[in-house]
Amino acid sequence: PAGAAWSIRPRLGRSPAAGAAEAVLIARGEIAALAAVDLAELGTKRIARFSGGMDALAAAGFAIAPRTLPPGEDIDFLHFVHDRHDGNLESSRRYLAWEQGLVAQLDPGERAAFAVAAPDPA
């Protein structure tokens, strides 16, 4: 719909909804609930959720314009392994290698937050 903006929680502070008089969230319940808390903390006055997703918006008569995000903005989509859920075993392997490589990027403080105690051998 006109005025719609895609965002993820870490970027809500830079979204048009931050501090706005009102915002309507189009997301699953738990995601919308978390985003609503964040937006309220950012000063958004009235926050509502539209249930049913994009299909429900179209059925309600809203014009839906497909929009692709510019490179670097679509950070929740991994282009290099896009077909890992479609049975491409090599893509699945590359995805797992990428996930495991994320651990190497953590600094010591970040690693400590995820420290798991070794089981007691006794």
PDB file of N, CA and C in Angstrom, residues 12-112:
ATOM      1  N   LEU A  12      14.152  -0.444  12.742  1.00  0.00           N
ATOM      2  CA  LEU A  12      12.904   0.289  12.959  1.00  0.00           C
ATOM      3  C   LEU A  12      13.147   1.753  13.309  1.00  0.00           C
ATOM      4  N   GLY A  13      14.225   2.045  13.998  1.00  0.00           N
ATOM      5  CA  GLY A  13      14.534   3.420  14.375  1.00  0.00           C
ATOM      6  C   GLY A  13      14.762   4.329  13.188  1.00  0.00           C
ATOM      7  N   ARG A  14      15.101   3.749  12.039  1.00  0.00           N
ATOM      8  CA  ARG A  14      15.319   4.529  10.819  1.00  0.00           C
ATOM      9  C   ARG A  14      14.121   4.451   9.872  1.00  0.00           C
ATOM     10  N   SER A  15      13.064   3.788  10.299  1.00  0.00           N
ATOM     11  CA  SER A  15      11.900   3.614   9.427  1.00  0.00           C
ATOM     12  C   SER A  15      10.950   4.798   9.567  1.00  0.00           C
ATOM     13  N   PRO A  16      10.083   5.016   8.571  1.00  0.00           N
ATOM     14  CA  PRO A  16       9.103   6.104   8.679  1.00  0.00           C
ATOM     15  C   PRO A  16       8.153   5.935   9.867  1.00  0.00           C
ATOM     16  N   ALA A  17       7.999   4.718  10.368  1.00  0.00           N
ATOM     17  CA  ALA A  17       7.086   4.466  11.490  1.00  0.00           C
ATOM     18  C   ALA A  17       7.638   4.957  12.825  1.00  0.00           C
ATOM     19  N   ALA A  18       8.948   5.113  12.927  1.00  0.00           N
ATOM     20  CA  ALA A  18       9.564   5.527  14.193  1.00  0.00           C
ATOM     21  C   ALA A  18       9.119   6.938  14.556  1.00  0.00           C
ATOM     22  N   GLY A  19       8.422   7.057  15.674  1.00  0.00           N
ATOM     23  CA  GLY A  19       7.969   8.358  16.141  1.00  0.00           C
ATOM     24  C   GLY A  19       6.770   8.917  15.394  1.00  0.00           C
ATOM     25  N   ALA A  20       6.189   8.126  14.503  1.00  0.00           N
ATOM     26  CA  ALA A  20       5.040   8.596  13.722  1.00  0.00           C
ATOM     27  C   ALA A  20       3.790   8.670  14.592  1.00  0.00           C
ATOM     28  N   ALA A  21       2.794   9.387  14.105  1.00  0.00           N
ATOM     29  CA  ALA A  21       1.526   9.467  14.829  1.00  0.00           C
ATOM     30  C   ALA A  21       0.855   8.104  14.870  1.00  0.00           C
ATOM     31  N   GLU A  22       0.995   7.338  13.781  1.00  0.00           N
ATOM     32  CA  GLU A  22       0.413   6.002  13.755  1.00  0.00           C
ATOM     33  C   GLU A  22       1.188   5.112  12.798  1.00  0.00           C
ATOM     34  N   ALA A  23       1.083   3.821  13.040  1.00  0.00           N
ATOM     35  CA  ALA A  23       1.732   2.832  12.181  1.00  0.00           C
ATOM     36  C   ALA A  23       0.876   1.577  12.173  1.00  0.00           C
ATOM     37  N   VAL A  24       0.835   0.926  11.032  1.00  0.00           N
ATOM     38  CA  VAL A  24       0.144  -0.354  10.898  1.00  0.00           C
ATOM     39  C   VAL A  24       1.193  -1.389  10.530  1.00  0.00           C
ATOM     40  N   LEU A  25       1.266  -2.441  11.320  1.00  0.00           N
ATOM     41  CA  LEU A  25       2.243  -3.502  11.090  1.00  0.00           C
ATOM     42  C   LEU A  25       1.585  -4.638  10.320  1.00  0.00           C
ATOM     43  N   ILE A  26       2.296  -5.143   9.333  1.00  0.00           N
ATOM     44  CA  ILE A  26       1.830  -6.293   8.557  1.00  0.00           C
ATOM     45  C   ILE A  26       2.867  -7.382   8.775  1.00  0.00           C
ATOM     46  N   ALA A  27       2.632  -8.191   9.790  1.00  0.00           N
ATOM     47  CA  ALA A  27       3.588  -9.232  10.166  1.00  0.00           C
ATOM     48  C   ALA A  27       2.869 -10.258  11.021  1.00  0.00           C
ATOM     49  N   ARG A  28       3.500 -11.419  11.184  1.00  0.00           N
ATOM     50  CA  ARG A  28       2.942 -12.442  12.074  1.00  0.00           C
ATOM     51  C   ARG A  28       2.824 -11.866  13.485  1.00  0.00           C
ATOM     52  N   GLY A  29       1.921 -12.425  14.262  1.00  0.00           N
ATOM     53  CA  GLY A  29       1.602 -11.915  15.589  1.00  0.00           C
ATOM     54  C   GLY A  29       2.786 -11.647  16.483  1.00  0.00           C
ATOM     55  N   GLU A  30       3.657 -12.645  16.661  1.00  0.00           N
ATOM     56  CA  GLU A  30       4.779 -12.468  17.582  1.00  0.00           C
ATOM     57  C   GLU A  30       5.778 -11.444  17.065  1.00  0.00           C
ATOM     58  N   ILE A  31       5.971 -11.394  15.763  1.00  0.00           N
ATOM     59  CA  ILE A  31       6.888 -10.409  15.189  1.00  0.00           C
ATOM     60  C   ILE A  31       6.291  -9.013  15.326  1.00  0.00           C
ATOM     61  N   ALA A  32       5.008  -8.888  15.021  1.00  0.00           N
ATOM     62  CA  ALA A  32       4.344  -7.593  15.146  1.00  0.00           C
ATOM     63  C   ALA A  32       4.346  -7.108  16.593  1.00  0.00           C
ATOM     64  N   ALA A  33       4.154  -8.018  17.538  1.00  0.00           N
ATOM     65  CA  ALA A  33       4.138  -7.632  18.956  1.00  0.00           C
ATOM     66  C   ALA A  33       5.486  -7.065  19.381  1.00  0.00           C
ATOM     67  N   LEU A  34       6.562  -7.701  18.968  1.00  0.00           N
ATOM     68  CA  LEU A  34       7.896  -7.204  19.313  1.00  0.00           C
ATOM     69  C   LEU A  34       8.176  -5.868  18.636  1.00  0.00           C
ATOM     70  N   ALA A  35       7.791  -5.747  17.367  1.00  0.00           N
ATOM     71  CA  ALA A  35       7.990  -4.486  16.655  1.00  0.00           C
ATOM     72  C   ALA A  35       7.160  -3.374  17.294  1.00  0.00           C
ATOM     73  N   ALA A  36       5.966  -3.697  17.756  1.00  0.00           N
ATOM     74  CA  ALA A  36       5.112  -2.691  18.398  1.00  0.00           C
ATOM     75  C   ALA A  36       5.759  -2.146  19.664  1.00  0.00           C
ATOM     76  N   VAL A  37       6.370  -3.017  20.444  1.00  0.00           N
ATOM     77  CA  VAL A  37       7.069  -2.567  21.656  1.00  0.00           C
ATOM     78  C   VAL A  37       8.186  -1.606  21.272  1.00  0.00           C
ATOM     79  N   ASP A  38       8.969  -1.991  20.267  1.00  0.00           N
ATOM     80  CA  ASP A  38      10.079  -1.139  19.832  1.00  0.00           C
ATOM     81  C   ASP A  38       9.574   0.209  19.325  1.00  0.00           C
ATOM     82  N   LEU A  39       8.526   0.188  18.500  1.00  0.00           N
ATOM     83  CA  LEU A  39       8.000   1.444  17.960  1.00  0.00           C
ATOM     84  C   LEU A  39       7.432   2.335  19.061  1.00  0.00           C
ATOM     85  N   ALA A  40       6.773   1.748  20.044  1.00  0.00           N
ATOM     86  CA  ALA A  40       6.256   2.541  21.166  1.00  0.00           C
ATOM     87  C   ALA A  40       7.406   3.220  21.902  1.00  0.00           C
ATOM     88  N   GLU A  41       8.494   2.494  22.095  1.00  0.00           N
ATOM     89  CA  GLU A  41       9.671   3.078  22.754  1.00  0.00           C
ATOM     90  C   GLU A  41      10.297   4.179  21.902  1.00  0.00           C
ATOM     91  N   LEU A  42      10.096   4.107  20.585  1.00  0.00           N
ATOM     92  CA  LEU A  42      10.622   5.127  19.674  1.00  0.00           C
ATOM     93  C   LEU A  42       9.668   6.312  19.523  1.00  0.00           C
ATOM     94  N   GLY A  43       8.533   6.265  20.229  1.00  0.00           N
ATOM     95  CA  GLY A  43       7.613   7.392  20.228  1.00  0.00           C
ATOM     96  C   GLY A  43       6.432   7.293  19.281  1.00  0.00           C
ATOM     97  N   THR A  44       6.253   6.168  18.622  1.00  0.00           N
ATOM     98  CA  THR A  44       5.089   6.007  17.751  1.00  0.00           C
ATOM     99  C   THR A  44       3.842   5.987  18.629  1.00  0.00           C
ATOM    100  N   LYS A  45       2.854   6.794  18.282  1.00  0.00           N
ATOM    101  CA  LYS A  45       1.694   6.997  19.157  1.00  0.00           C
ATOM    102  C   LYS A  45       0.666   5.873  19.086  1.00  0.00           C
ATOM    103  N   ARG A  46       0.184   5.550  17.901  1.00  0.00           N
ATOM    104  CA  ARG A  46      -0.833   4.498  17.739  1.00  0.00           C
ATOM    105  C   ARG A  46      -0.267   3.419  16.828  1.00  0.00           C
ATOM    106  N   ILE A  47      -0.363   2.182  17.278  1.00  0.00           N
ATOM    107  CA  ILE A  47       0.193   1.064  16.524  1.00  0.00           C
ATOM    108  C   ILE A  47      -0.885  -0.004  16.388  1.00  0.00           C
ATOM    109  N   ALA A  48      -1.125  -0.426  15.169  1.00  0.00           N
ATOM    110  CA  ALA A  48      -2.111  -1.476  14.905  1.00  0.00           C
ATOM    111  C   ALA A  48      -1.452  -2.564  14.067  1.00  0.00           C
ATOM    112  N   ARG A  49      -2.096  -3.714  14.028  1.00  0.00           N
ATOM    113  CA  ARG A  49      -1.597  -4.826  13.214  1.00  0.00           C
ATOM    114  C   ARG A  49      -2.678  -5.231  12.231  1.00  0.00           C
ATOM    115  N   PHE A  50      -2.300  -5.377  10.969  1.00  0.00           N
ATOM    116  CA  PHE A  50      -3.209  -5.876   9.947  1.00  0.00           C
ATOM    117  C   PHE A  50      -2.962  -7.368   9.823  1.00  0.00           C
ATOM    118  N   SER A  51      -3.961  -8.170  10.127  1.00  0.00           N
ATOM    119  CA  SER A  51      -3.822  -9.629  10.082  1.00  0.00           C
ATOM    120  C   SER A  51      -4.057 -10.147   8.671  1.00  0.00           C
ATOM    121  N   GLY A  52      -3.397 -11.230   8.339  1.00  0.00           N
ATOM    122  CA  GLY A  52      -3.649 -11.896   7.072  1.00  0.00           C
ATOM    123  C   GLY A  52      -2.595 -11.686   6.018  1.00  0.00           C
ATOM    124  N   GLY A  53      -1.671 -10.797   6.255  1.00  0.00           N
ATOM    125  CA  GLY A  53      -0.574 -10.610   5.313  1.00  0.00           C
ATOM    126  C   GLY A  53      -0.978  -9.922   4.018  1.00  0.00           C
ATOM    127  N   MET A  54      -0.107 -10.049   3.039  1.00  0.00           N
ATOM    128  CA  MET A  54      -0.281  -9.350   1.773  1.00  0.00           C
ATOM    129  C   MET A  54      -1.526  -9.825   1.018  1.00  0.00           C
ATOM    130  N   ASP A  55      -1.838 -11.116   1.107  1.00  0.00           N
ATOM    131  CA  ASP A  55      -3.033 -11.625   0.424  1.00  0.00           C
ATOM    132  C   ASP A  55      -4.289 -10.953   0.969  1.00  0.00           C
ATOM    133  N   ALA A  56      -4.352 -10.785   2.274  1.00  0.00           N
ATOM    134  CA  ALA A  56      -5.513 -10.133   2.885  1.00  0.00           C
ATOM    135  C   ALA A  56      -5.584  -8.659   2.497  1.00  0.00           C
ATOM    136  N   LEU A  57      -4.439  -8.005   2.382  1.00  0.00           N
ATOM    137  CA  LEU A  57      -4.432  -6.608   1.941  1.00  0.00           C
ATOM    138  C   LEU A  57      -5.000  -6.489   0.535  1.00  0.00           C
ATOM    139  N   ALA A  58      -4.548  -7.372  -0.357  1.00  0.00           N
ATOM    140  CA  ALA A  58      -5.043  -7.346  -1.734  1.00  0.00           C
ATOM    141  C   ALA A  58      -6.540  -7.628  -1.762  1.00  0.00           C
ATOM    142  N   ALA A  59      -6.987  -8.602  -0.968  1.00  0.00           N
ATOM    143  CA  ALA A  59      -8.412  -8.939  -0.914  1.00  0.00           C
ATOM    144  C   ALA A  59      -9.242  -7.780  -0.366  1.00  0.00           C
ATOM    145  N   ALA A  60      -8.634  -6.959   0.487  1.00  0.00           N
ATOM    146  CA  ALA A  60      -9.333  -5.802   1.055  1.00  0.00           C
ATOM    147  C   ALA A  60      -9.351  -4.617   0.095  1.00  0.00           C
ATOM    148  N   GLY A  61      -8.721  -4.790  -1.077  1.00  0.00           N
ATOM    149  CA  GLY A  61      -8.760  -3.744  -2.089  1.00  0.00           C
ATOM    150  C   GLY A  61      -7.552  -2.836  -2.147  1.00  0.00           C
ATOM    151  N   PHE A  62      -6.543  -3.096  -1.320  1.00  0.00           N
ATOM    152  CA  PHE A  62      -5.337  -2.278  -1.369  1.00  0.00           C
ATOM    153  C   PHE A  62      -4.504  -2.663  -2.591  1.00  0.00           C
ATOM    154  N   ALA A  63      -3.946  -1.672  -3.257  1.00  0.00           N
ATOM    155  CA  ALA A  63      -3.059  -1.936  -4.387  1.00  0.00           C
ATOM    156  C   ALA A  63      -1.722  -2.418  -3.842  1.00  0.00           C
ATOM    157  N   ILE A  64      -1.272  -3.543  -4.334  1.00  0.00           N
ATOM    158  CA  ILE A  64       0.005  -4.109  -3.899  1.00  0.00           C
ATOM    159  C   ILE A  64       0.995  -3.969  -5.044  1.00  0.00           C
ATOM    160  N   ALA A  65       2.048  -3.239  -4.814  1.00  0.00           N
ATOM    161  CA  ALA A  65       3.080  -3.052  -5.829  1.00  0.00           C
ATOM    162  C   ALA A  65       4.307  -3.844  -5.425  1.00  0.00           C
ATOM    163  N   PRO A  66       4.720  -4.787  -6.264  1.00  0.00           N
ATOM    164  CA  PRO A  66       5.942  -5.519  -5.913  1.00  0.00           C
ATOM    165  C   PRO A  66       7.121  -4.555  -5.888  1.00  0.00           C
ATOM    166  N   ARG A  67       7.960  -4.739  -4.918  1.00  0.00           N
ATOM    167  CA  ARG A  67       9.112  -3.850  -4.777  1.00  0.00           C
ATOM    168  C   ARG A  67      10.304  -4.682  -4.378  1.00  0.00           C
ATOM    169  N   THR A  68      11.357  -4.523  -5.102  1.00  0.00           N
ATOM    170  CA  THR A  68      12.581  -5.203  -4.715  1.00  0.00           C
ATOM    171  C   THR A  68      13.443  -4.209  -3.956  1.00  0.00           C
ATOM    172  N   LEU A  69      14.084  -4.701  -2.947  1.00  0.00           N
ATOM    173  CA  LEU A  69      14.954  -3.846  -2.148  1.00  0.00           C
ATOM    174  C   LEU A  69      16.296  -3.690  -2.840  1.00  0.00           C
ATOM    175  N   PRO A  70      16.932  -2.550  -2.676  1.00  0.00           N
ATOM    176  CA  PRO A  70      18.253  -2.376  -3.270  1.00  0.00           C
ATOM    177  C   PRO A  70      19.260  -3.310  -2.608  1.00  0.00           C
ATOM    178  N   PRO A  71      20.314  -3.665  -3.340  1.00  0.00           N
ATOM    179  CA  PRO A  71      21.340  -4.532  -2.739  1.00  0.00           C
ATOM    180  C   PRO A  71      21.806  -3.966  -1.402  1.00  0.00           C
ATOM    181  N   GLY A  72      21.986  -4.836  -0.451  1.00  0.00           N
ATOM    182  CA  GLY A  72      22.411  -4.422   0.878  1.00  0.00           C
ATOM    183  C   GLY A  72      21.252  -4.178   1.822  1.00  0.00           C
ATOM    184  N   GLU A  73      20.051  -3.969   1.294  1.00  0.00           N
ATOM    185  CA  GLU A  73      18.881  -3.762   2.136  1.00  0.00           C
ATOM    186  C   GLU A  73      18.131  -5.060   2.408  1.00  0.00           C
ATOM    187  N   ASP A  74      18.229  -6.001   1.489  1.00  0.00           N
ATOM    188  CA  ASP A  74      17.520  -7.277   1.653  1.00  0.00           C
ATOM    189  C   ASP A  74      18.380  -8.248   2.451  1.00  0.00           C
ATOM    190  N   ILE A  75      18.700  -7.844   3.670  1.00  0.00           N
ATOM    191  CA  ILE A  75      19.675  -8.584   4.463  1.00  0.00           C
ATOM    192  C   ILE A  75      19.139  -9.878   5.045  1.00  0.00           C
ATOM    193  N   ASP A  76      17.847 -10.123   4.928  1.00  0.00           N
ATOM    194  CA  ASP A  76      17.327 -11.382   5.463  1.00  0.00           C
ATOM    195  C   ASP A  76      17.169 -12.438   4.369  1.00  0.00           C
ATOM    196  N   PHE A  77      17.756 -12.199   3.199  1.00  0.00           N
ATOM    197  CA  PHE A  77      17.697 -13.157   2.102  1.00  0.00           C
ATOM    198  C   PHE A  77      19.112 -13.451   1.650  1.00  0.00           C
ATOM    199  N   LEU A  78      19.464 -14.718   1.620  1.00  0.00           N
ATOM    200  CA  LEU A  78      20.811 -15.126   1.220  1.00  0.00           C
ATOM    201  C   LEU A  78      20.776 -15.582  -0.230  1.00  0.00           C
ATOM    202  N   HIS A  79      21.157 -14.688  -1.124  1.00  0.00           N
ATOM    203  CA  HIS A  79      21.093 -14.984  -2.553  1.00  0.00           C
ATOM    204  C   HIS A  79      21.951 -16.182  -2.939  1.00  0.00           C
ATOM    205  N   PHE A  80      23.105 -16.318  -2.314  1.00  0.00           N
ATOM    206  CA  PHE A  80      24.036 -17.360  -2.743  1.00  0.00           C
ATOM    207  C   PHE A  80      23.573 -18.763  -2.382  1.00  0.00           C
ATOM    208  N   VAL A  81      22.573 -18.890  -1.548  1.00  0.00           N
ATOM    209  CA  VAL A  81      22.037 -20.214  -1.184  1.00  0.00           C
ATOM    210  C   VAL A  81      20.502 -20.196  -1.200  1.00  0.00           C
ATOM    211  N   HIS A  82      19.937 -19.432  -2.112  1.00  0.00           N
ATOM    212  CA  HIS A  82      18.482 -19.249  -2.161  1.00  0.00           C
ATOM    213  C   HIS A  82      17.712 -20.546  -2.345  1.00  0.00           C
ATOM    214  N   ASP A  83      18.339 -21.554  -2.916  1.00  0.00           N
ATOM    215  CA  ASP A  83      17.630 -22.800  -3.218  1.00  0.00           C
ATOM    216  C   ASP A  83      17.918 -23.921  -2.229  1.00  0.00           C
ATOM    217  N   ARG A  84      18.417 -23.575  -1.052  1.00  0.00           N
ATOM    218  CA  ARG A  84      18.764 -24.615  -0.077  1.00  0.00           C
ATOM    219  C   ARG A  84      17.544 -25.376   0.430  1.00  0.00           C
ATOM    220  N   HIS A  85      16.369 -24.763   0.388  1.00  0.00           N
ATOM    221  CA  HIS A  85      15.146 -25.442   0.838  1.00  0.00           C
ATOM    222  C   HIS A  85      14.445 -26.178  -0.299  1.00  0.00           C
ATOM    223  N   ASP A  86      15.033 -26.117  -1.475  1.00  0.00           N
ATOM    224  CA  ASP A  86      14.432 -26.763  -2.647  1.00  0.00           C
ATOM    225  C   ASP A  86      15.154 -28.043  -3.025  1.00  0.00           C
ATOM    226  N   GLY A  87      15.905 -28.601  -2.087  1.00  0.00           N
ATOM    227  CA  GLY A  87      16.573 -29.867  -2.347  1.00  0.00           C
ATOM    228  C   GLY A  87      17.982 -29.755  -2.889  1.00  0.00           C
ATOM    229  N   ASN A  88      18.533 -28.552  -2.976  1.00  0.00           N
ATOM    230  CA  ASN A  88      19.895 -28.401  -3.473  1.00  0.00           C
ATOM    231  C   ASN A  88      20.862 -28.657  -2.319  1.00  0.00           C
ATOM    232  N   LEU A  89      21.428 -29.854  -2.306  1.00  0.00           N
ATOM    233  CA  LEU A  89      22.299 -30.267  -1.209  1.00  0.00           C
ATOM    234  C   LEU A  89      23.545 -29.396  -1.114  1.00  0.00           C
ATOM    235  N   GLU A  90      24.099 -29.004  -2.253  1.00  0.00           N
ATOM    236  CA  GLU A  90      25.295 -28.158  -2.227  1.00  0.00           C
ATOM    237  C   GLU A  90      24.979 -26.794  -1.605  1.00  0.00           C
ATOM    238  N   SER A  91      23.835 -26.234  -1.912  1.00  0.00           N
ATOM    239  CA  SER A  91      23.437 -24.966  -1.291  1.00  0.00           C
ATOM    240  C   SER A  91      23.255 -25.135   0.210  1.00  0.00           C
ATOM    241  N   SER A  92      22.697 -26.256   0.617  1.00  0.00           N
ATOM    242  CA  SER A  92      22.532 -26.522   2.052  1.00  0.00           C
ATOM    243  C   SER A  92      23.886 -26.591   2.736  1.00  0.00           C
ATOM    244  N   ARG A  93      24.838 -27.235   2.101  1.00  0.00           N
ATOM    245  CA  ARG A  93      26.196 -27.325   2.680  1.00  0.00           C
ATOM    246  C   ARG A  93      26.842 -25.949   2.766  1.00  0.00           C
ATOM    247  N   ARG A  94      26.696 -25.142   1.711  1.00  0.00           N
ATOM    248  CA  ARG A  94      27.271 -23.789   1.734  1.00  0.00           C
ATOM    249  C   ARG A  94      26.620 -22.946   2.827  1.00  0.00           C
ATOM    250  N   TYR A  95      25.312 -23.111   3.013  1.00  0.00           N
ATOM    251  CA  TYR A  95      24.619 -22.359   4.056  1.00  0.00           C
ATOM    252  C   TYR A  95      25.151 -22.741   5.435  1.00  0.00           C
ATOM    253  N   LEU A  96      25.295 -24.035   5.700  1.00  0.00           N
ATOM    254  CA  LEU A  96      25.814 -24.472   7.001  1.00  0.00           C
ATOM    255  C   LEU A  96      27.232 -23.967   7.226  1.00  0.00           C
ATOM    256  N   ALA A  97      28.055 -23.991   6.184  1.00  0.00           N
ATOM    257  CA  ALA A  97      29.421 -23.467   6.305  1.00  0.00           C
ATOM    258  C   ALA A  97      29.382 -21.971   6.620  1.00  0.00           C
ATOM    259  N   TRP A  98      28.476 -21.243   5.990  1.00  0.00           N
ATOM    260  CA  TRP A  98      28.333 -19.815   6.258  1.00  0.00           C
ATOM    261  C   TRP A  98      27.907 -19.582   7.704  1.00  0.00           C
ATOM    262  N   GLU A  99      26.908 -20.357   8.173  1.00  0.00           N
ATOM    263  CA  GLU A  99      26.445 -20.232   9.561  1.00  0.00           C
ATOM    264  C   GLU A  99      27.586 -20.488  10.538  1.00  0.00           C
ATOM    265  N   GLN A 100      28.345 -21.554  10.305  1.00  0.00           N
ATOM    266  CA  GLN A 100      29.453 -21.881  11.204  1.00  0.00           C
ATOM    267  C   GLN A 100      30.530 -20.806  11.144  1.00  0.00           C
ATOM    268  N   GLY A 101      30.706 -20.183   9.989  1.00  0.00           N
ATOM    269  CA  GLY A 101      31.686 -19.114   9.847  1.00  0.00           C
ATOM    270  C   GLY A 101      31.320 -17.865  10.636  1.00  0.00           C
ATOM    271  N   LEU A 102      30.058 -17.713  10.963  1.00  0.00           N
ATOM    272  CA  LEU A 102      29.643 -16.555  11.755  1.00  0.00           C
ATOM    273  C   LEU A 102      30.275 -16.573  13.140  1.00  0.00           C
ATOM    274  N   VAL A 103      30.486 -17.762  13.678  1.00  0.00           N
ATOM    275  CA  VAL A 103      31.083 -17.892  15.014  1.00  0.00           C
ATOM    276  C   VAL A 103      32.474 -17.275  15.029  1.00  0.00           C
ATOM    277  N   ALA A 104      33.224 -17.457  13.951  1.00  0.00           N
ATOM    278  CA  ALA A 104      34.579 -16.909  13.883  1.00  0.00           C
ATOM    279  C   ALA A 104      34.584 -15.381  13.897  1.00  0.00           C
ATOM    280  N   GLN A 105      33.467 -14.766  13.582  1.00  0.00           N
ATOM    281  CA  GLN A 105      33.384 -13.310  13.548  1.00  0.00           C
ATOM    282  C   GLN A 105      33.061 -12.694  14.909  1.00  0.00           C
ATOM    283  N   LEU A 106      32.750 -13.524  15.895  1.00  0.00           N
ATOM    284  CA  LEU A 106      32.420 -13.020  17.228  1.00  0.00           C
ATOM    285  C   LEU A 106      33.675 -12.584  17.972  1.00  0.00           C
ATOM    286  N   ASP A 107      33.577 -11.478  18.703  1.00  0.00           N
ATOM    287  CA  ASP A 107      34.697 -11.091  19.555  1.00  0.00           C
ATOM    288  C   ASP A 107      34.557 -11.847  20.883  1.00  0.00           C
ATOM    289  N   PRO A 108      35.580 -11.807  21.744  1.00  0.00           N
ATOM    290  CA  PRO A 108      35.519 -12.581  22.990  1.00  0.00           C
ATOM    291  C   PRO A 108      34.293 -12.277  23.855  1.00  0.00           C
ATOM    292  N   GLY A 109      33.878 -11.023  23.929  1.00  0.00           N
ATOM    293  CA  GLY A 109      32.699 -10.682  24.721  1.00  0.00           C
ATOM    294  C   GLY A 109      31.431 -11.300  24.158  1.00  0.00           C
ATOM    295  N   GLU A 110      31.325 -11.281  22.833  1.00  0.00           N
ATOM    296  CA  GLU A 110      30.155 -11.893  22.195  1.00  0.00           C
ATOM    297  C   GLU A 110      30.160 -13.407  22.389  1.00  0.00           C
ATOM    298  N   ARG A 111      31.335 -14.000  22.295  1.00  0.00           N
ATOM    299  CA  ARG A 111      31.431 -15.451  22.521  1.00  0.00           C
ATOM    300  C   ARG A 111      31.030 -15.804  23.951  1.00  0.00           C
ATOM    301  N   ALA A 112      31.415 -14.970  24.903  1.00  0.00           N
ATOM    302  CA  ALA A 112      31.100 -15.252  26.306  1.00  0.00           C
ATOM    303  C   ALA A 112      29.590 -15.265  26.539  1.00  0.00           C
TER     304      ALA A 112
END
